[in-house]
Amino acid sequence: MTRTAVIAGVGPGLGESLARTFAAEGCQVALFARSADYIEELADDLPDPGEGLAVQADLTDVDRIRDGFEAVREAFGPVDVLVNHASAASWKGLMDVSVEEFERAWAVNGRGAFVCSQEAVDDMLETGGGTVIFTGATSAVRSLGGTIGFTAAKFAARGMAMDMAQEFGPEGIHVAHVVIDGQIDTPDVRERFSDRDDETFLDPDEMAETYWHLVEQDDVSTQPFEIHITNGPQNSEFI
């Protein structure tokens, strides 16, 4: 069966790896991002047998999100898989972050994921099931201090995922939350931390395989709500 997958928030690193992995598994992949150039090139370069569609959409803009999903339906049909992968953060504490910075983190991580989920789940209810995956972070389960906007938004996204899992699991929709506890290997990260060892980074291709396994798990008894991806034991205490 050919699945239609939407990856909301695509850039170098895990977003690109998700697109390539899902395409290699036969998905029609819609790539949502605020900047068009990168996703247009990536959509044209996805591996067979997948097919790509670049959708320029600012995930803080509700109307642009809804228009984006309409474009996906026109090109590929109803959505079977959604990955809420977009993220925005201001790495500041309570007294330093502005209201605008705080609200932008919420608009992307919270409201944007909410609207994407509404659109995708509406399709899944019509077709009899699907998968929604939220990309989380350590801050979604354990505050690190000094990143209040990001932490609040990620906690909110985890709460939405949990609520959706309980509401729509009986309808055949698997909702999962992936906690990423570590630094993903990207060209930009490599440049900034050129002296770090390879094993201290998370491999985005391996991470994308984990996401795909969540999509493939049809047996309700084996469907986890939350999984943690870490690059070592040093940050694995989440409670």
PDB file of C-alpha atoms in Angstrom:
ATOM      1  CA  MET A   1       0.000   0.000   0.000  1.00  0.00           C
ATOM      2  CA  THR A   2       1.307   3.434  -0.952  1.00  0.00           C
ATOM      3  CA  ARG A   3       1.122   5.806   2.005  1.00  0.00           C
ATOM      4  CA  THR A   4       0.948   9.587   1.871  1.00  0.00           C
ATOM      5  CA  ALA A   5       3.201  11.134   4.498  1.00  0.00           C
ATOM      6  CA  VAL A   6       3.451  14.762   5.577  1.00  0.00           C
ATOM      7  CA  ILE A   7       6.634  15.858   7.329  1.00  0.00           C
ATOM      8  CA  ALA A   8       5.917  19.226   8.902  1.00  0.00           C
ATOM      9  CA  GLY A   9       9.224  21.022   9.331  1.00  0.00           C
ATOM     10  CA  VAL A  10      11.943  19.782   6.980  1.00  0.00           C
ATOM     11  CA  GLY A  11      15.567  20.856   6.996  1.00  0.00           C
ATOM     12  CA  PRO A  12      19.043  19.310   6.898  1.00  0.00           C
ATOM     13  CA  GLY A  13      19.454  16.544   9.440  1.00  0.00           C
ATOM     14  CA  LEU A  14      16.568  14.463  10.735  1.00  0.00           C
ATOM     15  CA  GLY A  15      13.901  16.134   8.578  1.00  0.00           C
ATOM     16  CA  GLU A  16      15.797  15.244   5.408  1.00  0.00           C
ATOM     17  CA  SER A  17      16.510  11.719   6.657  1.00  0.00           C
ATOM     18  CA  LEU A  18      12.823  11.194   7.420  1.00  0.00           C
ATOM     19  CA  ALA A  19      11.891  12.284   3.903  1.00  0.00           C
ATOM     20  CA  ARG A  20      14.464  10.004   2.267  1.00  0.00           C
ATOM     21  CA  THR A  21      13.643   7.011   4.467  1.00  0.00           C
ATOM     22  CA  PHE A  22       9.891   7.291   3.976  1.00  0.00           C
ATOM     23  CA  ALA A  23      10.324   7.712   0.209  1.00  0.00           C
ATOM     24  CA  ALA A  24      12.605   4.675   0.029  1.00  0.00           C
ATOM     25  CA  GLU A  25       9.847   2.713   1.773  1.00  0.00           C
ATOM     26  CA  GLY A  26       7.418   3.722  -0.980  1.00  0.00           C
ATOM     27  CA  CYS A  27       5.678   6.752   0.504  1.00  0.00           C
ATOM     28  CA  GLN A  28       4.493   9.822  -1.301  1.00  0.00           C
ATOM     29  CA  VAL A  29       6.146  12.472   0.854  1.00  0.00           C
ATOM     30  CA  ALA A  30       4.995  16.057   1.305  1.00  0.00           C
ATOM     31  CA  LEU A  31       7.682  18.326   2.720  1.00  0.00           C
ATOM     32  CA  PHE A  32       6.483  21.355   4.689  1.00  0.00           C
ATOM     33  CA  ALA A  33       8.901  24.197   5.402  1.00  0.00           C
ATOM     34  CA  ARG A  34       8.916  27.979   5.536  1.00  0.00           C
ATOM     35  CA  SER A  35      11.686  28.262   2.921  1.00  0.00           C
ATOM     36  CA  ALA A  36      10.937  26.771  -0.494  1.00  0.00           C
ATOM     37  CA  ASP A  37      14.353  26.356  -2.114  1.00  0.00           C
ATOM     38  CA  TYR A  38      15.656  23.551   0.075  1.00  0.00           C
ATOM     39  CA  ILE A  39      12.511  21.422   0.063  1.00  0.00           C
ATOM     40  CA  GLU A  40      12.001  21.824  -3.692  1.00  0.00           C
ATOM     41  CA  GLU A  41      15.468  20.442  -4.339  1.00  0.00           C
ATOM     42  CA  LEU A  42      14.961  17.647  -1.825  1.00  0.00           C
ATOM     43  CA  ALA A  43      11.536  16.724  -3.257  1.00  0.00           C
ATOM     44  CA  ASP A  44      13.149  16.269  -6.675  1.00  0.00           C
ATOM     45  CA  ASP A  45      15.941  14.146  -5.210  1.00  0.00           C
ATOM     46  CA  LEU A  46      13.996  11.643  -3.091  1.00  0.00           C
ATOM     47  CA  PRO A  47      14.864   7.982  -3.669  1.00  0.00           C
ATOM     48  CA  ASP A  48      12.624   5.651  -5.653  1.00  0.00           C
ATOM     49  CA  PRO A  49       9.929   4.442  -5.409  1.00  0.00           C
ATOM     50  CA  GLY A  50       8.827   7.492  -3.431  1.00  0.00           C
ATOM     51  CA  GLU A  51       7.558  10.754  -4.813  1.00  0.00           C
ATOM     52  CA  GLY A  52       8.066  14.190  -3.282  1.00  0.00           C
ATOM     53  CA  LEU A  53       6.018  17.360  -3.017  1.00  0.00           C
ATOM     54  CA  ALA A  54       7.431  20.628  -1.694  1.00  0.00           C
ATOM     55  CA  VAL A  55       4.891  22.684   0.272  1.00  0.00           C
ATOM     56  CA  GLN A  56       6.009  26.139   1.348  1.00  0.00           C
ATOM     57  CA  ALA A  57       4.131  26.875   4.549  1.00  0.00           C
ATOM     58  CA  ASP A  58       4.921  28.956   7.609  1.00  0.00           C
ATOM     59  CA  LEU A  59       3.724  26.714  10.439  1.00  0.00           C
ATOM     60  CA  THR A  60       2.745  29.747  12.495  1.00  0.00           C
ATOM     61  CA  ASP A  61       0.112  30.579   9.849  1.00  0.00           C
ATOM     62  CA  VAL A  62      -3.068  28.513  10.268  1.00  0.00           C
ATOM     63  CA  ASP A  63      -4.426  29.311   6.807  1.00  0.00           C
ATOM     64  CA  ARG A  64      -1.141  28.400   5.110  1.00  0.00           C
ATOM     65  CA  ILE A  65      -1.104  25.063   6.925  1.00  0.00           C
ATOM     66  CA  ARG A  66      -4.649  24.240   5.850  1.00  0.00           C
ATOM     67  CA  ASP A  67      -3.892  25.292   2.266  1.00  0.00           C
ATOM     68  CA  GLY A  68      -0.803  23.070   2.363  1.00  0.00           C
ATOM     69  CA  PHE A  69      -2.834  20.015   3.302  1.00  0.00           C
ATOM     70  CA  GLU A  70      -5.272  20.761   0.489  1.00  0.00           C
ATOM     71  CA  ALA A  71      -2.317  20.805  -1.907  1.00  0.00           C
ATOM     72  CA  VAL A  72      -1.222  17.415  -0.579  1.00  0.00           C
ATOM     73  CA  ARG A  73      -4.690  15.941  -1.078  1.00  0.00           C
ATOM     74  CA  GLU A  74      -4.855  17.267  -4.630  1.00  0.00           C
ATOM     75  CA  ALA A  75      -1.459  15.763  -5.463  1.00  0.00           C
ATOM     76  CA  PHE A  76      -1.460  12.516  -3.470  1.00  0.00           C
ATOM     77  CA  GLY A  77      -4.841  11.957  -1.817  1.00  0.00           C
ATOM     78  CA  PRO A  78      -5.630  11.682   1.910  1.00  0.00           C
ATOM     79  CA  VAL A  79      -2.855  11.759   4.499  1.00  0.00           C
ATOM     80  CA  ASP A  80      -1.843   8.464   6.146  1.00  0.00           C
ATOM     81  CA  VAL A  81       1.185   9.613   8.151  1.00  0.00           C
ATOM     82  CA  LEU A  82       1.993  12.925   9.831  1.00  0.00           C
ATOM     83  CA  VAL A  83       5.283  13.785  11.489  1.00  0.00           C
ATOM     84  CA  ASN A  84       5.043  16.962  13.567  1.00  0.00           C
ATOM     85  CA  HIS A  85       8.731  17.757  13.324  1.00  0.00           C
ATOM     86  CA  ALA A  86       8.863  21.564  13.216  1.00  0.00           C
ATOM     87  CA  SER A  87      10.491  23.339  16.127  1.00  0.00           C
ATOM     88  CA  ALA A  88      11.174  26.902  17.186  1.00  0.00           C
ATOM     89  CA  ALA A  89      13.028  28.020  20.273  1.00  0.00           C
ATOM     90  CA  SER A  90      14.527  30.989  21.997  1.00  0.00           C
ATOM     91  CA  TRP A  91      17.182  29.733  24.380  1.00  0.00           C
ATOM     92  CA  LYS A  92      16.375  32.226  27.107  1.00  0.00           C
ATOM     93  CA  GLY A  93      15.028  32.124  30.632  1.00  0.00           C
ATOM     94  CA  LEU A  94      11.956  33.730  32.156  1.00  0.00           C
ATOM     95  CA  MET A  95      13.351  37.224  32.654  1.00  0.00           C
ATOM     96  CA  ASP A  96      15.144  37.456  29.308  1.00  0.00           C
ATOM     97  CA  VAL A  97      12.648  36.052  26.816  1.00  0.00           C
ATOM     98  CA  SER A  98      10.198  38.438  25.195  1.00  0.00           C
ATOM     99  CA  VAL A  99       6.490  37.753  24.852  1.00  0.00           C
ATOM    100  CA  GLU A 100       6.960  37.588  21.068  1.00  0.00           C
ATOM    101  CA  GLU A 101       9.732  34.993  21.363  1.00  0.00           C
ATOM    102  CA  PHE A 102       7.681  32.929  23.800  1.00  0.00           C
ATOM    103  CA  GLU A 103       4.629  33.054  21.544  1.00  0.00           C
ATOM    104  CA  ARG A 104       6.599  32.034  18.453  1.00  0.00           C
ATOM    105  CA  ALA A 105       7.867  28.900  20.194  1.00  0.00           C
ATOM    106  CA  TRP A 106       4.278  28.061  21.094  1.00  0.00           C
ATOM    107  CA  ALA A 107       2.968  28.953  17.612  1.00  0.00           C
ATOM    108  CA  VAL A 108       5.270  26.414  15.936  1.00  0.00           C
ATOM    109  CA  ASN A 109       5.607  23.611  18.499  1.00  0.00           C
ATOM    110  CA  GLY A 110       2.081  23.894  19.861  1.00  0.00           C
ATOM    111  CA  ARG A 111      -0.477  25.532  17.603  1.00  0.00           C
ATOM    112  CA  GLY A 112       1.226  24.479  14.367  1.00  0.00           C
ATOM    113  CA  ALA A 113       1.286  20.834  15.432  1.00  0.00           C
ATOM    114  CA  PHE A 114      -2.323  21.133  16.592  1.00  0.00           C
ATOM    115  CA  VAL A 115      -3.542  22.392  13.209  1.00  0.00           C
ATOM    116  CA  CYS A 116      -1.470  19.843  11.282  1.00  0.00           C
ATOM    117  CA  SER A 117      -2.905  17.102  13.478  1.00  0.00           C
ATOM    118  CA  GLN A 118      -6.476  18.270  12.918  1.00  0.00           C
ATOM    119  CA  GLU A 119      -5.966  18.158   9.166  1.00  0.00           C
ATOM    120  CA  ALA A 120      -4.250  14.780   9.096  1.00  0.00           C
ATOM    121  CA  VAL A 121      -6.496  13.027  11.618  1.00  0.00           C
ATOM    122  CA  ASP A 122      -9.571  14.174   9.709  1.00  0.00           C
ATOM    123  CA  ASP A 123      -8.232  12.213   6.711  1.00  0.00           C
ATOM    124  CA  MET A 124      -7.291   9.214   8.842  1.00  0.00           C
ATOM    125  CA  LEU A 125     -10.768   8.958  10.347  1.00  0.00           C
ATOM    126  CA  GLU A 126     -12.192   8.799   6.830  1.00  0.00           C
ATOM    127  CA  THR A 127      -9.742   6.128   5.631  1.00  0.00           C
ATOM    128  CA  GLY A 128      -9.727   3.966   8.755  1.00  0.00           C
ATOM    129  CA  GLY A 129      -6.410   4.711  10.455  1.00  0.00           C
ATOM    130  CA  GLY A 130      -2.949   6.183  10.251  1.00  0.00           C
ATOM    131  CA  THR A 131       0.049   7.357  12.247  1.00  0.00           C
ATOM    132  CA  VAL A 132       0.903  10.686  13.881  1.00  0.00           C
ATOM    133  CA  ILE A 133       4.386  11.164  15.313  1.00  0.00           C
ATOM    134  CA  PHE A 134       5.548  14.137  17.373  1.00  0.00           C
ATOM    135  CA  THR A 135       9.248  14.948  17.572  1.00  0.00           C
ATOM    136  CA  GLY A 136       9.946  15.827  21.185  1.00  0.00           C
ATOM    137  CA  ALA A 137      13.030  16.692  23.181  1.00  0.00           C
ATOM    138  CA  THR A 138      14.458  16.202  26.636  1.00  0.00           C
ATOM    139  CA  SER A 139      12.709  19.451  27.567  1.00  0.00           C
ATOM    140  CA  ALA A 140       9.351  17.805  26.843  1.00  0.00           C
ATOM    141  CA  VAL A 141       9.702  15.609  29.937  1.00  0.00           C
ATOM    142  CA  ARG A 142      12.368  17.223  32.109  1.00  0.00           C
ATOM    143  CA  SER A 143      13.106  20.933  32.182  1.00  0.00           C
ATOM    144  CA  LEU A 144      16.755  21.872  31.772  1.00  0.00           C
ATOM    145  CA  GLY A 145      16.282  25.438  33.055  1.00  0.00           C
ATOM    146  CA  GLY A 146      16.716  28.690  31.154  1.00  0.00           C
ATOM    147  CA  THR A 147      14.694  27.707  28.068  1.00  0.00           C
ATOM    148  CA  ILE A 148      11.181  28.482  29.234  1.00  0.00           C
ATOM    149  CA  GLY A 149       9.547  29.095  25.853  1.00  0.00           C
ATOM    150  CA  PHE A 150      10.888  25.911  24.292  1.00  0.00           C
ATOM    151  CA  THR A 151      10.145  23.850  27.397  1.00  0.00           C
ATOM    152  CA  ALA A 152       6.571  25.104  27.711  1.00  0.00           C
ATOM    153  CA  ALA A 153       5.883  24.454  24.033  1.00  0.00           C
ATOM    154  CA  LYS A 154       7.404  20.971  24.066  1.00  0.00           C
ATOM    155  CA  PHE A 155       5.483  20.029  27.205  1.00  0.00           C
ATOM    156  CA  ALA A 156       2.330  21.196  25.420  1.00  0.00           C
ATOM    157  CA  ALA A 157       3.104  19.107  22.336  1.00  0.00           C
ATOM    158  CA  ARG A 158       3.679  16.016  24.481  1.00  0.00           C
ATOM    159  CA  GLY A 159       0.355  16.616  26.206  1.00  0.00           C
ATOM    160  CA  MET A 160      -1.415  16.903  22.866  1.00  0.00           C
ATOM    161  CA  ALA A 161       0.184  13.687  21.671  1.00  0.00           C
ATOM    162  CA  MET A 162      -0.897  11.852  24.818  1.00  0.00           C
ATOM    163  CA  ASP A 163      -4.447  13.133  24.566  1.00  0.00           C
ATOM    164  CA  MET A 164      -4.669  12.209  20.884  1.00  0.00           C
ATOM    165  CA  ALA A 165      -3.283   8.740  21.544  1.00  0.00           C
ATOM    166  CA  GLN A 166      -6.037   8.072  24.049  1.00  0.00           C
ATOM    167  CA  GLU A 167      -8.809   9.601  21.945  1.00  0.00           C
ATOM    168  CA  PHE A 168      -7.954   8.105  18.568  1.00  0.00           C
ATOM    169  CA  GLY A 169      -6.186   4.843  19.386  1.00  0.00           C
ATOM    170  CA  PRO A 170      -9.543   3.015  19.309  1.00  0.00           C
ATOM    171  CA  GLU A 171     -10.100   4.507  15.844  1.00  0.00           C
ATOM    172  CA  GLY A 172      -6.950   2.869  14.482  1.00  0.00           C
ATOM    173  CA  ILE A 173      -4.743   5.966  14.658  1.00  0.00           C
ATOM    174  CA  HIS A 174      -1.378   5.371  16.309  1.00  0.00           C
ATOM    175  CA  VAL A 175       0.013   8.501  17.983  1.00  0.00           C
ATOM    176  CA  ALA A 176       3.599   8.422  19.229  1.00  0.00           C
ATOM    177  CA  HIS A 177       5.943  10.924  20.892  1.00  0.00           C
ATOM    178  CA  VAL A 178       9.672  10.615  20.232  1.00  0.00           C
ATOM    179  CA  VAL A 179      11.949  12.139  22.872  1.00  0.00           C
ATOM    180  CA  ILE A 180      15.286  13.123  21.340  1.00  0.00           C
ATOM    181  CA  ASP A 181      17.907  13.318  24.068  1.00  0.00           C
ATOM    182  CA  GLY A 182      21.111  14.355  22.359  1.00  0.00           C
ATOM    183  CA  GLN A 183      22.504  16.367  19.471  1.00  0.00           C
ATOM    184  CA  ILE A 184      21.647  15.351  15.920  1.00  0.00           C
ATOM    185  CA  ASP A 185      24.508  15.142  13.446  1.00  0.00           C
ATOM    186  CA  THR A 186      24.090  17.899  10.828  1.00  0.00           C
ATOM    187  CA  PRO A 187      26.644  19.866   8.755  1.00  0.00           C
ATOM    188  CA  ASP A 188      26.013  22.957  10.876  1.00  0.00           C
ATOM    189  CA  VAL A 189      26.502  21.079  14.143  1.00  0.00           C
ATOM    190  CA  ARG A 190      29.685  19.446  12.830  1.00  0.00           C
ATOM    191  CA  GLU A 191      31.074  22.847  11.943  1.00  0.00           C
ATOM    192  CA  ARG A 192      30.308  24.289  15.367  1.00  0.00           C
ATOM    193  CA  PHE A 193      31.637  21.277  17.295  1.00  0.00           C
ATOM    194  CA  SER A 194      34.428  20.043  15.055  1.00  0.00           C
ATOM    195  CA  ASP A 195      36.431  18.611  17.967  1.00  0.00           C
ATOM    196  CA  ARG A 196      33.696  16.257  19.216  1.00  0.00           C
ATOM    197  CA  ASP A 197      33.811  12.490  18.717  1.00  0.00           C
ATOM    198  CA  ASP A 198      31.420  10.847  16.273  1.00  0.00           C
ATOM    199  CA  GLU A 199      29.721   8.756  18.943  1.00  0.00           C
ATOM    200  CA  THR A 200      28.529  11.879  20.774  1.00  0.00           C
ATOM    201  CA  PHE A 201      26.164  12.716  17.904  1.00  0.00           C
ATOM    202  CA  LEU A 202      22.871  11.074  16.957  1.00  0.00           C
ATOM    203  CA  ASP A 203      22.778   9.608  13.436  1.00  0.00           C
ATOM    204  CA  PRO A 204      19.706  11.076  11.665  1.00  0.00           C
ATOM    205  CA  ASP A 205      19.416   8.117   9.270  1.00  0.00           C
ATOM    206  CA  GLU A 206      19.221   5.647  12.146  1.00  0.00           C
ATOM    207  CA  MET A 207      16.693   7.880  13.888  1.00  0.00           C
ATOM    208  CA  ALA A 208      14.549   7.983  10.757  1.00  0.00           C
ATOM    209  CA  GLU A 209      14.465   4.176  10.739  1.00  0.00           C
ATOM    210  CA  THR A 210      13.023   4.284  14.263  1.00  0.00           C
ATOM    211  CA  TYR A 211      10.273   6.628  13.072  1.00  0.00           C
ATOM    212  CA  TRP A 212       9.488   4.283  10.183  1.00  0.00           C
ATOM    213  CA  HIS A 213       9.180   1.319  12.560  1.00  0.00           C
ATOM    214  CA  LEU A 214       6.500   3.296  14.417  1.00  0.00           C
ATOM    215  CA  VAL A 215       4.583   3.685  11.162  1.00  0.00           C
ATOM    216  CA  GLU A 216       4.830  -0.018  10.388  1.00  0.00           C
ATOM    217  CA  GLN A 217       3.584  -1.258  13.774  1.00  0.00           C
ATOM    218  CA  ASP A 218       0.031  -2.349  13.043  1.00  0.00           C
ATOM    219  CA  ASP A 219      -0.447  -4.571  16.093  1.00  0.00           C
ATOM    220  CA  VAL A 220      -2.100  -2.442  18.780  1.00  0.00           C
ATOM    221  CA  SER A 221      -0.380  -4.424  21.526  1.00  0.00           C
ATOM    222  CA  THR A 222       3.064  -3.372  20.238  1.00  0.00           C
ATOM    223  CA  GLN A 223       2.372   0.302  19.603  1.00  0.00           C
ATOM    224  CA  PRO A 224       4.260   2.486  22.094  1.00  0.00           C
ATOM    225  CA  PHE A 225       3.153   5.969  22.985  1.00  0.00           C
ATOM    226  CA  GLU A 226       6.634   7.227  23.780  1.00  0.00           C
ATOM    227  CA  ILE A 227      10.154   6.213  22.859  1.00  0.00           C
ATOM    228  CA  HIS A 228      13.440   7.855  23.809  1.00  0.00           C
ATOM    229  CA  ILE A 229      16.391   8.222  21.461  1.00  0.00           C
ATOM    230  CA  THR A 230      19.665   9.005  23.206  1.00  0.00           C
ATOM    231  CA  ASN A 231      23.372   8.934  22.385  1.00  0.00           C
ATOM    232  CA  GLY A 232      24.424   7.575  25.755  1.00  0.00           C
ATOM    233  CA  PRO A 233      23.480   7.126  29.397  1.00  0.00           C
ATOM    234  CA  GLN A 234      24.458  10.576  30.555  1.00  0.00           C
ATOM    235  CA  ASN A 235      21.047  12.181  29.889  1.00  0.00           C
ATOM    236  CA  SER A 236      18.701   9.222  30.189  1.00  0.00           C
ATOM    237  CA  GLU A 237      17.024  10.161  33.504  1.00  0.00           C
ATOM    238  CA  PHE A 238      13.762  11.769  32.421  1.00  0.00           C
ATOM    239  CA  ILE A 239      11.796  11.838  35.659  1.00  0.00           C
TER     240      ILE A 239
END
